[in-house]
């Protein structure tokens, strides 16, 4: 039996490449994006599934893209779930882990939203895979102690961080204990940054999985710990680099074993090798940025040009969320809802098709009337509001691109719902906040983007 083990964890995370408004497709980038969803599915998700890579990978899947796949190419997600269930039947644990619900940078989220993101992520996972997840992916690997505590409090057993985010990781990928101030302990796997990035950015020049295994895995056996973890974007294999799903296949099925590595996954590894050592986690760190969390907050040298729009956009979305809180709480109080935050959490059950709106409202003693429907609409507004914090909206260099449009489009939905349900127009405040945000490239302001989206929605009777 091999005394070394390899785990490849792939993070599938891309947003659907269009910005839909209730079925009507608002495409700020001029009509070329919709095809990209099909291209993503055809070059990455479907071939990796056909090659049975999901039977040996550890992975997590984003909710928005999964929903697109379920609606457009349902055979692929069905195959992936079947592979997961077969894995579970064989090993007693699953090989997929959960992702938080809207890919929010959790250390930047308010405490209540942080818990919501984790719980919604678990609910979505249970709905899709049929089991409670053992582990959870932190979007952008963004971490702080309250985030780790939130994972622990919600039954998550492990997460993944980068070498650059921890100290004391002396035995390869671990697992290690992160000891929390409460005394609780969460298991952490530490990815090998260098070799993960070698695949993520240089896979084309590696000469195939066989050569890479001989050149890299063989010497690593002498100098590394028991487990080597590679963690990277799953879209590397086929979408970013066409055909490289075969690299993954050969690595997982033949080449790693040929040089003395057992291919494993994290939940299985944790079951067989519980942590014995501790590590320290660096607060407010992430992958893809060496400046703390600045890339998603005030901007940093990771993106070129003027990045002041990032903090202004986040401020606009924070203010919008605060307005929604105020209006929702008043509305819920009027209806005598004892625990409006629990109701907000339970709302996702409607979205996932677990219960009907009527059933959920009945659980809270609410009749199915116009007032209660208004409350349900405000809950839907929360779902859209959570999307305005998706990490990608703040990740790139400029405001005038698809991802910030995604945030602004969802903000417009929040405004529209509040207006319809509560008769309050909060758009002047949001427009004023968004007027402070401008693209360094095109000069377009967030307020112009907002008006564009509203105009489109009005014409198409969407939102
Ligand atoms: Zn940075």
XYZ file of C-alpha atoms in Angstrom, residues 43-204:
162
model
C -15.551 21.970 -22.412
C -15.346 21.364 -18.684
C -18.245 19.963 -16.686
C -19.532 17.433 -19.228
C -16.166 15.971 -20.333
C -14.842 15.736 -16.773
C -18.009 13.910 -15.882
C -17.785 11.634 -18.943
C -14.180 10.755 -18.010
C -15.444 9.834 -14.527
C -13.103 12.371 -12.934
C -15.778 13.215 -10.379
C -15.416 9.706 -8.977
C -11.884 10.502 -7.784
C -11.833 14.238 -7.292
C -12.543 16.194 -4.184
C -14.602 19.212 -5.276
C -17.133 21.908 -4.523
C -19.653 23.424 -6.896
C -21.129 26.926 -6.944
C -24.886 27.229 -6.593
C -25.567 29.649 -9.445
C -23.742 27.561 -12.044
C -25.249 24.345 -10.712
C -28.692 25.814 -11.157
C -27.858 26.774 -14.732
C -26.620 23.236 -15.416
C -29.704 21.680 -13.837
C -31.918 23.752 -16.079
C -29.902 23.462 -19.292
C -27.806 20.273 -19.232
C -29.428 18.206 -16.464
C -27.616 14.989 -17.380
C -24.250 16.386 -16.217
C -25.281 17.349 -12.662
C -27.222 14.068 -12.430
C -24.048 12.120 -13.311
C -22.033 14.113 -10.782
C -24.516 13.433 -7.992
C -24.616 9.732 -8.916
C -20.802 9.624 -8.726
C -20.935 11.288 -5.306
C -23.480 8.821 -3.997
C -21.485 5.870 -5.309
C -18.384 7.271 -3.585
C -20.299 7.624 -0.384
C -21.646 4.110 -0.602
C -18.085 2.839 -0.989
C -16.250 4.942 1.589
C -18.915 6.050 4.056
C -18.129 9.724 3.406
C -18.597 11.914 0.350
C -16.000 13.421 -1.977
C -17.841 16.697 -2.635
C -17.823 19.458 -0.060
C -20.213 22.356 0.278
C -19.682 25.913 -0.823
C -21.269 28.891 0.861
C -24.407 30.068 -0.829
C -23.457 33.176 -2.818
C -19.661 33.070 -2.841
C -19.298 35.924 -0.383
C -15.943 36.864 1.142
C -17.032 35.734 4.600
C -14.702 37.819 6.803
C -16.193 40.924 5.147
C -19.780 39.805 5.766
C -21.831 40.869 8.752
C -22.052 38.240 11.477
C -25.635 37.242 10.705
C -24.981 37.037 6.972
C -21.908 34.925 7.549
C -24.000 32.319 9.353
C -26.689 32.593 6.678
C -24.175 31.949 3.911
C -22.865 28.852 5.664
C -26.308 27.481 6.490
C -27.727 28.163 3.030
C -24.654 26.487 1.556
C -25.278 23.395 3.669
C -29.003 23.388 2.815
C -28.221 23.570 -0.904
C -25.727 20.752 -0.608
C -28.162 18.509 1.248
C -30.821 19.229 -1.358
C -28.538 18.382 -4.276
C -26.442 15.525 -2.900
C -28.812 14.059 -0.324
C -26.300 14.135 2.541
C -24.864 16.573 5.050
C -21.441 17.775 3.818
C -18.347 16.981 5.856
C -16.361 19.987 4.650
C -16.902 23.473 3.280
C -14.984 25.624 0.814
C -14.406 29.210 1.878
C -14.889 31.524 -1.121
C -11.490 32.959 -2.132
C -10.197 30.947 0.848
C -10.946 34.112 2.773
C -10.640 33.407 6.459
C -10.782 34.877 9.926
C -11.448 33.305 13.296
C -15.201 34.128 13.421
C -15.575 32.435 10.030
C -13.919 29.258 11.297
C -16.117 29.374 14.404
C -19.214 29.734 12.210
C -18.195 26.641 10.242
C -17.670 24.696 13.469
C -20.974 25.864 14.948
C -22.772 24.568 11.882
C -21.298 21.092 12.001
C -18.624 21.537 9.343
C -15.655 19.266 10.066
C -12.959 20.757 7.835
C -11.966 23.433 5.370
C -9.018 24.152 3.052
C -6.463 26.962 3.268
C -3.268 27.893 1.435
C 0.235 27.467 2.816
C 0.615 31.249 2.734
C -2.327 31.608 5.149
C -1.039 29.409 7.945
C 2.054 28.831 10.038
C 3.198 25.604 11.629
C 2.134 23.316 8.778
C 5.142 21.043 8.964
C 3.569 17.838 7.683
C 2.360 18.456 4.156
C -1.362 19.010 3.704
C -2.107 17.839 7.239
C -4.820 17.741 8.407
C -4.182 20.126 11.286
C -6.281 21.551 14.063
C -7.130 25.234 14.049
C -7.830 25.850 17.729
C -10.447 28.564 18.219
C -10.669 30.965 21.186
C -13.788 29.068 22.302
C -11.644 25.949 22.663
C -13.388 24.315 19.715
C -11.199 22.807 16.995
C -11.757 22.709 13.269
C -9.670 20.517 10.964
C -7.801 22.409 8.228
C -6.189 20.970 5.120
C -3.369 23.035 3.674
C -2.887 23.037 -0.065
C 0.530 23.081 -1.679
C 0.560 26.556 -3.213
C 3.413 26.079 -5.650
C 2.208 22.877 -7.261
C -1.441 23.925 -7.253
C -0.459 27.055 -9.144
C 1.820 25.095 -11.432
C -1.242 23.210 -12.647
C -3.555 26.222 -12.546
C -1.347 28.431 -14.671
C 1.187 26.190 -16.379
C -0.547 22.928 -17.144
C 0.021 23.286 -20.886
